[in-house]
Short mmCIF file of N, CA and C in Angstrom, two decimals:
data_model
loop_
_atom_site.label_atom_id
_atom_site.label_comp_id
_atom_site.label_asym_id
_atom_site.label_seq_id
_atom_site.Cartn_x
_atom_site.Cartn_y
_atom_site.Cartn_z
N MET A 1 0.74 -1.22 -0.22
CA MET A 1 0.03 0.06 -0.32
C MET A 1 0.94 1.16 -0.29
N ILE A 2 0.11 2.26 -0.82
CA ILE A 2 0.81 3.31 -0.96
C ILE A 2 0.46 4.54 -0.36
N SER A 3 0.67 5.19 0.67
CA SER A 3 -0.09 6.19 1.78
C SER A 3 -0.47 7.46 0.88
N LYS A 4 -1.33 7.87 0.90
CA LYS A 4 -1.54 9.34 0.74
C LYS A 4 -0.39 10.36 0.60
N GLN A 5 -0.15 10.33 1.61
CA GLN A 5 1.26 11.49 1.51
C GLN A 5 2.34 10.82 0.59
N ALA A 6 2.46 9.67 0.45
CA ALA A 6 3.61 9.21 -0.57
C ALA A 6 3.51 9.08 -1.80
N GLN A 7 1.54 9.38 -2.11
CA GLN A 7 1.17 9.13 -3.54
C GLN A 7 1.46 11.26 -4.11
N GLU A 8 1.03 12.01 -3.13
CA GLU A 8 1.82 13.21 -3.17
C GLU A 8 2.75 13.47 -3.62
N GLY A 9 3.71 13.03 -2.78
CA GLY A 9 5.10 13.35 -2.88
C GLY A 9 5.66 12.55 -4.09
N PHE A 10 5.08 11.87 -4.82
CA PHE A 10 5.39 11.30 -6.14
C PHE A 10 4.79 11.73 -7.18
N GLU A 11 4.05 12.54 -7.06
CA GLU A 11 3.27 13.39 -7.93
C GLU A 11 3.84 14.85 -8.04
N HIS A 12 4.43 15.36 -6.75
CA HIS A 12 5.13 16.24 -6.78
C HIS A 12 6.51 16.14 -7.28
N VAL A 13 7.21 15.40 -7.11
CA VAL A 13 8.76 14.90 -7.81
C VAL A 13 8.40 14.63 -9.03
N PHE A 14 7.15 14.18 -9.77
CA PHE A 14 7.14 13.71 -11.03
C PHE A 14 6.99 15.15 -11.70
N ARG A 15 6.17 16.07 -10.92
CA ARG A 15 5.81 16.90 -12.11
C ARG A 15 6.85 18.00 -11.99
N HIS A 16 7.76 18.24 -11.02
CA HIS A 16 9.00 18.61 -11.00
C HIS A 16 9.86 18.36 -12.13
N GLY A 17 10.41 17.10 -12.09
CA GLY A 17 10.66 16.62 -13.32
C GLY A 17 10.36 16.40 -14.49
N LEU A 18 9.17 16.71 -14.68
CA LEU A 18 8.35 17.06 -16.49
C LEU A 18 8.89 18.32 -16.40
N LYS A 19 8.72 19.28 -15.41
CA LYS A 19 8.81 20.68 -15.76
C LYS A 19 10.06 20.76 -16.54
N GLU A 20 11.00 20.31 -15.61
CA GLU A 20 12.47 21.10 -15.75
C GLU A 20 13.09 20.41 -16.81
N SER A 21 12.81 18.70 -17.08
CA SER A 21 13.12 18.12 -18.53
C SER A 21 12.55 18.79 -19.77
N LEU A 22 11.29 18.84 -19.71
CA LEU A 22 10.40 19.21 -20.73
C LEU A 22 10.33 20.76 -20.97
N SER A 23 10.36 21.47 -20.18
CA SER A 23 10.34 22.93 -20.42
C SER A 23 11.19 24.10 -19.31
N PRO A 24 12.54 23.85 -19.71
CA PRO A 24 13.48 24.15 -18.93
C PRO A 24 14.14 25.46 -19.19
N LEU A 25 13.65 26.16 -20.11
CA LEU A 25 13.33 27.42 -20.28
C LEU A 25 12.86 28.68 -19.36
N ALA A 26 13.35 29.50 -18.63
CA ALA A 26 12.92 30.32 -17.76
C ALA A 26 11.75 31.07 -18.68
N ASP A 27 11.66 31.18 -19.85
CA ASP A 27 10.40 31.92 -20.59
C ASP A 27 9.35 30.97 -20.98
N ASP A 28 9.49 29.99 -20.70
CA ASP A 28 8.53 29.15 -21.59
C ASP A 28 7.05 29.22 -20.33
N ASP A 29 6.41 28.95 -20.70
CA ASP A 29 5.12 28.47 -19.66
C ASP A 29 4.68 27.57 -20.37
N CYS A 30 4.72 26.88 -19.25
CA CYS A 30 4.38 25.37 -18.87
C CYS A 30 3.20 24.88 -17.93
N VAL A 31 2.31 24.38 -18.67
CA VAL A 31 1.03 24.01 -17.31
C VAL A 31 1.08 22.81 -17.55
N LEU A 32 0.99 22.05 -15.90
CA LEU A 32 0.66 20.57 -15.72
C LEU A 32 -0.52 20.52 -15.50
N THR A 33 -1.67 19.57 -15.96
CA THR A 33 -2.67 19.28 -15.62
C THR A 33 -3.14 17.91 -15.59
N VAL A 34 -3.27 17.26 -14.29
CA VAL A 34 -3.66 15.93 -13.83
C VAL A 34 -4.70 15.70 -14.73
N LEU A 35 -4.83 14.51 -14.79
CA LEU A 35 -5.84 13.79 -15.77
C LEU A 35 -6.31 12.31 -15.08
N PRO A 36 -7.61 12.30 -15.38
CA PRO A 36 -7.91 10.69 -14.81
C PRO A 36 -7.61 9.53 -15.43
N ASP A 37 -6.83 9.57 -16.65
CA ASP A 37 -6.75 8.58 -17.69
C ASP A 37 -6.17 9.30 -18.85
N LEU A 38 -5.71 8.21 -19.80
CA LEU A 38 -5.04 8.68 -20.45
C LEU A 38 -6.05 9.17 -22.25
N ALA A 39 -7.24 8.58 -22.23
CA ALA A 39 -8.33 8.95 -22.96
C ALA A 39 -8.13 9.77 -23.76
N GLU A 40 -7.60 10.96 -23.75
CA GLU A 40 -7.25 12.24 -24.41
C GLU A 40 -5.74 12.45 -25.19
N ALA A 41 -5.27 11.54 -24.90
CA ALA A 41 -3.57 11.22 -25.30
C ALA A 41 -3.50 11.00 -26.71
N LYS A 42 -3.21 11.40 -27.85
CA LYS A 42 -3.24 11.13 -29.20
C LYS A 42 -1.64 10.90 -29.80
N GLU A 43 -0.78 11.12 -29.08
CA GLU A 43 0.75 10.92 -29.16
C GLU A 43 1.07 9.33 -29.60
N PRO A 44 1.70 9.15 -30.68
CA PRO A 44 1.78 7.95 -31.40
C PRO A 44 2.83 6.57 -30.48
N GLN A 45 3.84 7.59 -29.72
CA GLN A 45 5.05 7.16 -29.68
C GLN A 45 4.85 7.75 -28.25
N VAL A 46 5.77 7.01 -27.46
CA VAL A 46 6.27 7.09 -25.82
C VAL A 46 7.95 6.88 -25.63
N VAL A 47 8.40 7.40 -24.94
CA VAL A 47 9.90 7.11 -24.26
C VAL A 47 9.33 6.33 -22.99
N ILE A 48 9.69 5.48 -22.50
CA ILE A 48 9.91 4.67 -21.47
C ILE A 48 11.16 4.25 -20.83
N LEU A 49 10.61 4.63 -19.09
CA LEU A 49 12.24 4.48 -18.67
C LEU A 49 11.59 3.94 -17.22
N THR A 50 12.44 2.92 -16.62
CA THR A 50 12.42 2.79 -15.06
C THR A 50 13.69 3.22 -14.35
N ILE A 51 12.82 3.39 -12.83
CA ILE A 51 13.49 3.77 -11.86
C ILE A 51 13.44 2.61 -11.05
N SER A 52 14.36 1.74 -10.60
CA SER A 52 13.95 0.91 -9.26
C SER A 52 15.20 0.92 -8.06
N SER A 53 14.58 0.43 -7.06
CA SER A 53 15.34 -0.11 -5.71
C SER A 53 14.61 -1.28 -5.29
N PHE A 54 15.17 -1.66 -4.20
CA PHE A 54 14.62 -2.80 -3.44
C PHE A 54 13.41 -2.58 -2.82
N LEU A 55 12.55 -1.59 -2.69
CA LEU A 55 11.37 -1.20 -2.20
C LEU A 55 10.26 -0.67 -3.30
N LEU A 56 10.84 -0.46 -4.59
CA LEU A 56 9.72 -0.05 -5.39
C LEU A 56 10.31 -0.07 -7.34
N ARG A 57 9.32 0.21 -7.90
CA ARG A 57 9.94 0.56 -9.26
C ARG A 57 8.89 1.40 -9.96
N LEU A 58 9.36 2.19 -10.32
CA LEU A 58 8.47 3.54 -10.97
C LEU A 58 9.14 3.33 -12.70
N ILE A 59 7.70 3.48 -13.13
CA ILE A 59 7.98 3.53 -14.66
C ILE A 59 7.27 5.05 -15.26
N VAL A 60 8.09 5.41 -16.02
CA VAL A 60 7.88 6.53 -16.58
C VAL A 60 7.90 6.31 -18.02
N LEU A 61 6.63 7.59 -18.68
CA LEU A 61 6.15 7.20 -19.86
C LEU A 61 6.04 8.57 -20.46
N ILE A 62 6.64 9.21 -21.37
CA ILE A 62 6.31 10.38 -22.15
C ILE A 62 5.89 9.77 -23.34
N HIS A 63 4.60 10.42 -23.60
CA HIS A 63 3.86 10.15 -24.76
C HIS A 63 4.50 11.77 -25.67
N PHE A 64 4.75 11.65 -26.89
CA PHE A 64 5.10 12.56 -27.85
C PHE A 64 4.42 12.11 -29.40
N THR A 65 4.79 12.94 -29.89
CA THR A 65 4.55 13.30 -31.41
C THR A 65 5.62 13.26 -32.46
N PRO A 66 5.87 12.70 -33.06
CA PRO A 66 7.36 13.01 -33.60
C PRO A 66 7.00 14.23 -35.14
N ASP A 67 6.69 15.05 -34.61
CA ASP A 67 5.91 16.16 -35.82
C ASP A 67 6.88 17.21 -35.52
N ALA A 68 6.55 18.12 -36.84
CA ALA A 68 7.66 19.75 -36.52
C ALA A 68 7.70 20.52 -35.57
N THR A 69 6.67 20.75 -34.87
CA THR A 69 6.63 21.35 -33.71
C THR A 69 7.09 20.93 -32.31
N THR A 70 7.23 19.56 -32.28
CA THR A 70 7.73 18.95 -30.97
C THR A 70 9.36 18.67 -31.89
N LYS A 71 9.87 18.86 -32.70
CA LYS A 71 11.26 18.49 -33.08
C LYS A 71 11.90 20.14 -32.84
N GLU A 72 11.00 21.24 -33.21
CA GLU A 72 11.45 22.50 -32.89
C GLU A 72 11.77 23.00 -31.59
N HIS A 73 10.48 22.15 -30.86
CA HIS A 73 10.62 22.69 -29.31
C HIS A 73 11.97 22.02 -28.69
N PHE A 74 12.01 20.33 -29.15
CA PHE A 74 13.71 20.16 -28.61
C PHE A 74 14.52 20.74 -29.08
N ALA A 75 14.92 20.92 -30.34
CA ALA A 75 15.51 21.66 -31.20
C ALA A 75 16.14 23.12 -30.09
N ARG A 76 15.05 23.93 -29.81
CA ARG A 76 15.32 25.31 -28.88
C ARG A 76 15.69 24.92 -27.55
N ILE A 77 15.00 23.87 -26.96
CA ILE A 77 15.59 23.64 -25.53
C ILE A 77 16.87 22.92 -25.42
N ASN A 78 17.32 22.43 -26.83
CA ASN A 78 18.68 22.12 -26.41
C ASN A 78 20.02 22.81 -27.18
N ASN A 79 19.18 23.68 -27.56
CA ASN A 79 20.23 25.03 -28.55
C ASN A 79 20.75 24.05 -29.53
N LYS A 80 19.92 23.51 -30.26
CA LYS A 80 20.60 22.92 -31.49
C LYS A 80 19.42 24.09 -32.65
N PRO A 81 20.76 23.78 -33.63
CA PRO A 81 19.73 24.04 -34.59
C PRO A 81 18.64 22.84 -35.63
N LEU A 82 17.46 23.36 -36.05
CA LEU A 82 16.42 23.15 -36.56
C LEU A 82 16.99 21.68 -37.55
N ALA A 83 18.15 21.89 -38.31
CA ALA A 83 18.15 21.48 -39.26
C ALA A 83 19.20 19.91 -38.90
N GLU A 84 19.60 19.88 -37.79
CA GLU A 84 20.36 19.22 -37.33
C GLU A 84 19.52 17.89 -36.53
N MET A 85 17.99 17.87 -36.42
CA MET A 85 17.22 17.57 -35.93
C MET A 85 16.72 16.26 -37.18
N ASP A 86 17.65 15.50 -36.91
CA ASP A 86 17.31 14.09 -37.87
C ASP A 86 16.70 12.99 -37.06
N VAL A 87 16.01 12.46 -37.67
CA VAL A 87 14.99 11.32 -36.93
C VAL A 87 15.66 10.38 -35.27
N GLN A 88 17.05 10.23 -35.71
CA GLN A 88 17.99 9.73 -34.78
C GLN A 88 18.29 10.82 -33.94
N THR A 89 18.57 11.89 -34.17
CA THR A 89 18.57 13.07 -32.92
C THR A 89 17.64 13.19 -32.20
N PHE A 90 16.41 13.47 -32.93
CA PHE A 90 15.19 13.56 -32.35
C PHE A 90 15.04 12.65 -31.29
N TYR A 91 15.04 11.63 -31.76
CA TYR A 91 14.92 10.13 -30.64
C TYR A 91 15.70 10.54 -29.61
N ASP A 92 16.91 10.74 -29.91
CA ASP A 92 18.37 10.64 -28.67
C ASP A 92 17.82 11.87 -28.11
N THR A 93 17.36 13.08 -28.41
CA THR A 93 16.75 14.13 -27.62
C THR A 93 15.65 14.15 -26.76
N VAL A 94 14.68 13.33 -27.53
CA VAL A 94 13.43 12.97 -26.53
C VAL A 94 14.01 12.03 -25.68
N SER A 95 14.77 11.31 -25.62
CA SER A 95 14.97 10.14 -25.06
C SER A 95 16.15 10.69 -23.50
N GLU A 96 16.89 11.59 -23.92
CA GLU A 96 17.77 12.59 -23.22
C GLU A 96 16.57 13.53 -22.19
N CYS A 97 15.95 14.12 -22.71
CA CYS A 97 14.55 14.36 -21.94
C CYS A 97 14.11 13.72 -20.53
N GLY A 98 13.83 12.40 -21.58
CA GLY A 98 13.13 11.44 -20.56
C GLY A 98 14.28 10.98 -19.25
N ASN A 99 15.35 10.84 -19.56
CA ASN A 99 16.54 10.62 -18.97
C ASN A 99 16.66 11.47 -17.66
N MET A 100 16.66 13.27 -18.01
CA MET A 100 16.97 14.13 -17.09
C MET A 100 15.52 13.83 -15.96
N CYS A 101 14.36 13.78 -16.67
CA CYS A 101 13.06 13.81 -15.95
C CYS A 101 13.36 12.74 -14.43
N CYS A 102 13.88 11.35 -15.09
CA CYS A 102 14.22 10.40 -14.52
C CYS A 102 15.30 10.54 -13.42
N GLY A 103 16.64 11.26 -13.99
CA GLY A 103 17.20 11.79 -12.64
C GLY A 103 17.12 12.81 -11.80
N ILE A 104 15.75 13.73 -12.24
CA ILE A 104 15.33 14.38 -11.11
C ILE A 104 14.60 13.80 -9.82
N LEU A 105 13.79 12.78 -10.39
CA LEU A 105 13.41 11.97 -9.45
C LEU A 105 13.84 10.93 -8.93
N ASN A 106 14.79 10.46 -9.49
CA ASN A 106 16.09 9.80 -8.54
C ASN A 106 16.34 11.20 -7.55
N ARG A 107 16.90 11.83 -7.89
CA ARG A 107 17.69 12.71 -7.25
C ARG A 107 16.66 12.92 -6.13
N ASP A 108 15.65 13.01 -6.43
CA ASP A 108 14.36 13.71 -5.03
C ASP A 108 14.21 12.81 -4.21
N LEU A 109 14.25 11.64 -4.88
CA LEU A 109 13.54 10.40 -3.62
C LEU A 109 14.77 9.35 -3.11
N LEU A 110 16.18 9.67 -3.95
CA LEU A 110 17.16 9.22 -3.04
C LEU A 110 16.95 8.95 -1.58
N THR A 111 17.04 10.19 -1.20
CA THR A 111 17.31 10.12 0.78
C THR A 111 16.07 9.43 1.23
N THR A 112 14.80 9.01 0.72
CA THR A 112 14.05 8.05 1.21
C THR A 112 14.45 6.75 0.59
N PHE A 113 14.82 6.35 -0.67
CA PHE A 113 15.07 5.23 -1.15
C PHE A 113 16.11 5.14 -1.52
N PRO A 114 17.12 4.60 -0.89
CA PRO A 114 18.51 4.48 -1.37
C PRO A 114 18.79 3.13 -2.13
N HIS A 115 19.87 3.01 -3.22
CA HIS A 115 20.19 1.99 -3.98
C HIS A 115 19.14 2.20 -5.14
N MET A 116 18.85 3.18 -5.61
CA MET A 116 17.89 3.32 -6.93
C MET A 116 18.47 3.50 -8.45
N GLY A 117 18.32 2.78 -9.22
CA GLY A 117 19.20 2.58 -10.27
C GLY A 117 18.18 3.12 -11.65
N LEU A 118 18.61 3.43 -12.70
CA LEU A 118 17.60 3.91 -13.87
C LEU A 118 17.79 3.06 -14.87
N SER A 119 16.80 2.94 -16.06
CA SER A 119 17.18 1.75 -16.83
C SER A 119 17.63 3.21 -18.06
N THR A 120 17.96 2.28 -19.23
CA THR A 120 17.81 3.12 -20.31
C THR A 120 16.72 3.66 -21.21
N PRO A 121 16.37 4.57 -21.92
CA PRO A 121 15.19 5.21 -22.39
C PRO A 121 15.17 3.73 -23.60
N ASN A 122 13.47 3.92 -23.66
CA ASN A 122 13.36 3.22 -24.83
C ASN A 122 12.17 3.88 -25.43
N ILE A 123 12.26 4.12 -26.95
CA ILE A 123 11.05 4.49 -27.81
C ILE A 123 10.23 3.30 -28.35
N LEU A 124 8.78 3.54 -27.66
CA LEU A 124 7.84 2.43 -27.99
C LEU A 124 6.45 3.05 -28.71
N ASP A 125 5.43 2.45 -29.37
CA ASP A 125 4.61 2.55 -29.53
C ASP A 125 3.33 2.91 -28.42
N LYS A 126 2.70 3.91 -28.71
CA LYS A 126 1.40 4.21 -28.00
C LYS A 126 1.29 3.10 -27.43
N GLN A 127 0.80 2.05 -28.09
CA GLN A 127 -0.22 0.74 -27.59
C GLN A 127 0.41 0.11 -26.75
N CYS A 128 1.75 0.50 -26.19
CA CYS A 128 2.71 -0.38 -25.30
C CYS A 128 2.07 0.12 -23.90
N ALA A 129 1.53 1.12 -23.78
CA ALA A 129 1.12 2.00 -22.38
C ALA A 129 -0.07 1.29 -21.94
N ALA A 130 -0.91 0.61 -22.85
CA ALA A 130 -2.16 -0.08 -22.33
C ALA A 130 -2.11 -1.26 -21.74
N TYR A 131 -0.58 -1.59 -21.57
CA TYR A 131 -0.53 -2.96 -20.75
C TYR A 131 0.19 -2.54 -19.50
N LEU A 132 0.02 -1.27 -19.14
CA LEU A 132 0.83 -0.90 -17.46
C LEU A 132 -0.38 -2.21 -16.36
N ASP A 133 -1.46 -2.10 -16.79
CA ASP A 133 -2.31 -2.58 -15.34
C ASP A 133 -1.98 -3.78 -15.44
N ILE A 134 -1.18 -4.53 -16.45
CA ILE A 134 -0.58 -5.69 -15.87
C ILE A 134 0.54 -6.30 -14.61
N LEU A 135 0.99 -4.41 -14.80
CA LEU A 135 1.68 -4.37 -13.43
C LEU A 135 1.47 -4.33 -11.98
N LYS A 136 -0.15 -4.51 -12.07
CA LYS A 136 -0.12 -4.26 -10.79
C LYS A 136 -0.01 -3.26 -9.64
N TYR A 137 0.44 -2.39 -10.26
CA TYR A 137 0.79 -1.16 -9.81
C TYR A 137 0.11 -0.46 -8.40
N GLY A 138 0.46 0.29 -7.61
CA GLY A 138 -0.13 0.86 -6.60
C GLY A 138 -0.31 2.66 -6.48
N HIS A 139 -0.02 2.85 -7.27
CA HIS A 139 -0.16 4.08 -7.93
C HIS A 139 0.21 4.49 -9.27
N ILE A 140 -0.65 5.89 -10.22
CA ILE A 140 -0.73 5.68 -11.31
C ILE A 140 -0.82 7.24 -11.47
N LYS A 141 -0.44 7.96 -12.06
CA LYS A 141 -0.66 9.26 -12.31
C LYS A 141 -0.43 9.44 -13.83
N HIS A 142 -1.33 10.48 -14.29
CA HIS A 142 -1.39 11.21 -15.64
C HIS A 142 -1.25 12.26 -15.73
N ILE A 143 -0.39 13.24 -16.61
CA ILE A 143 -0.48 14.62 -16.65
C ILE A 143 -0.23 14.89 -17.95
N ARG A 144 -0.97 16.32 -18.25
CA ARG A 144 -0.94 16.28 -19.53
C ARG A 144 0.12 17.71 -19.20
N VAL A 145 1.32 17.60 -20.69
CA VAL A 145 2.11 19.21 -20.34
C VAL A 145 1.87 19.78 -21.49
N ASP A 146 1.54 21.14 -21.79
CA ASP A 146 1.39 22.28 -22.49
C ASP A 146 2.27 23.13 -22.30
N ILE A 147 2.92 23.25 -23.41
CA ILE A 147 4.37 24.27 -23.19
C ILE A 147 4.05 25.35 -24.36
N ASN A 148 3.82 26.71 -24.03
CA ASN A 148 3.92 27.80 -24.57
C ASN A 148 2.31 27.61 -25.86
N ASN A 149 1.72 26.81 -25.09
CA ASN A 149 0.18 26.99 -26.06
C ASN A 149 0.47 26.46 -27.68
N SER A 150 1.79 25.50 -27.58
CA SER A 150 2.01 25.29 -29.06
C SER A 150 2.86 23.78 -29.03
N VAL A 151 2.97 23.23 -27.98
CA VAL A 151 3.23 21.54 -27.91
C VAL A 151 2.75 21.13 -26.48
N ARG A 152 2.36 19.91 -26.65
CA ARG A 152 1.61 19.51 -25.87
C ARG A 152 2.23 17.69 -26.04
N PHE A 153 2.36 17.04 -24.37
CA PHE A 153 2.56 16.22 -24.31
C PHE A 153 1.68 15.47 -23.06
N HIS A 154 1.89 14.25 -22.87
CA HIS A 154 1.49 13.37 -22.02
C HIS A 154 2.28 12.63 -21.52
N ALA A 155 2.18 12.13 -19.77
CA ALA A 155 3.23 11.62 -19.28
C ALA A 155 2.57 10.82 -18.09
N THR A 156 3.08 9.67 -17.72
CA THR A 156 2.42 8.71 -16.90
C THR A 156 3.65 8.47 -15.92
N LEU A 157 3.11 8.24 -14.63
CA LEU A 157 4.18 7.96 -13.61
C LEU A 157 3.22 6.69 -12.91
N CYS A 158 3.95 5.72 -12.93
CA CYS A 158 3.40 4.33 -12.75
C CYS A 158 4.26 3.77 -11.56
N VAL A 159 3.76 3.65 -10.28
CA VAL A 159 4.44 2.70 -9.12
C VAL A 159 4.30 2.08 -8.62
N CYS A 160 4.94 0.81 -8.78
CA CYS A 160 4.82 -0.64 -8.15
C CYS A 160 5.17 -0.80 -7.08
N GLU A 161 5.19 -1.05 -6.11
CA GLU A 161 5.61 -1.08 -4.62
C GLU A 161 5.90 -2.43 -4.29
N HIS A 162 6.65 -3.10 -3.62
CA HIS A 162 7.29 -4.34 -3.06
C HIS A 162 7.29 -4.59 -1.58
N THR A 163 6.51 -3.19 -0.74
CA THR A 163 6.39 -2.68 0.40
C THR A 163 5.67 -1.82 0.60
N ASP A 164 5.17 -1.84 1.85
CA ASP A 164 4.11 -0.44 2.64
C ASP A 164 4.88 0.89 2.04
N LEU A 165 4.63 1.83 1.50
CA LEU A 165 5.60 3.35 1.36
C LEU A 165 4.73 4.32 2.12
N ASP A 166 5.70 4.88 2.76
CA ASP A 166 4.71 6.11 3.21
C ASP A 166 6.12 6.91 3.55
N PHE A 167 6.34 8.20 3.07
CA PHE A 167 7.27 9.32 3.05
C PHE A 167 6.63 10.68 3.29
N ALA A 168 7.46 11.71 3.08
CA ALA A 168 6.78 13.04 2.71
C ALA A 168 7.98 13.73 2.22
N VAL A 169 7.17 14.78 1.13
CA VAL A 169 8.34 15.24 0.41
C VAL A 169 8.03 16.79 1.00
N ASP A 170 8.75 17.67 1.19
CA ASP A 170 8.60 19.04 1.57
C ASP A 170 8.46 19.82 0.15
N VAL A 171 7.21 20.45 0.03
CA VAL A 171 6.83 21.15 -0.92
C VAL A 171 7.22 22.43 -1.29
N ASP A 172 7.52 22.89 0.11
CA ASP A 172 7.88 23.97 0.14
C ASP A 172 9.30 24.43 0.05
N ALA A 173 9.99 23.71 0.22
CA ALA A 173 11.33 23.39 -0.48
C ALA A 173 11.74 24.27 -1.44
N GLU A 174 12.97 24.87 -1.84
CA GLU A 174 13.51 25.45 -2.79
C GLU A 174 13.86 24.36 -3.77
N GLU A 175 13.65 24.36 -4.79
CA GLU A 175 13.90 23.26 -5.56
C GLU A 175 15.34 23.28 -6.28
N SER A 176 15.96 22.51 -6.29
CA SER A 176 17.57 22.54 -7.15
C SER A 176 17.55 21.80 -8.60
N THR A 177 17.90 22.80 -9.37
CA THR A 177 18.00 22.19 -10.81
C THR A 177 19.18 21.65 -10.90
N GLY A 178 19.60 20.75 -9.65
CA GLY A 178 21.30 20.35 -9.99
C GLY A 178 22.10 20.80 -10.64
N GLU A 179 22.10 22.16 -9.87
CA GLU A 179 23.40 23.06 -10.43
C GLU A 179 24.65 22.55 -9.18
N LEU A 180 25.94 22.57 -10.05
CA LEU A 180 27.05 22.55 -9.54
C LEU A 180 27.45 23.51 -8.34
N GLU A 181 28.32 22.66 -7.02
CA GLU A 181 28.35 23.94 -6.40
C GLU A 181 29.86 23.72 -6.38
N MET A 182 30.56 24.76 -6.54
CA MET A 182 32.33 25.25 -6.29
C MET A 182 32.80 25.63 -4.93
N PHE A 183 33.43 25.03 -4.30
CA PHE A 183 34.15 25.51 -3.13
C PHE A 183 35.80 25.59 -3.24
#
């Protein structure tokens, strides 16, 4: 069982990870909306990643469309010319943004769940997301991500627990974006 407090904690760190990885520029207008399901998600592909420890497994899916608007968005946030955004570079960039999202979740959860490991991202057809139910997860959250009223993603966090989970996240704490400190 995953406590209500822990579910809220997972949602908080997931939202933080999505915002920082998919909309990292200060001038971006990023709106995150929690959804009851993915019925409205029309994106044909997903990047899927897992974060695992001895106590739980998190599955993160970011649904995307490989169209010109999405390619422009990823080129812009990664400071790359759009002309360099061929198919492989685009998929690599989407995968790296998924890695960044999971890296933020990993960092934010490491104090509570030590020994967490991240998978490599995989790009799959959206139909694969329909099989999440067989995981017998304890918590799932779907979020729509709208950036600058021009690009939209859908994202899913699926939490599978191996034991009861209860922890709190300080939602008022200043969020770090992983800057390096020099001493």
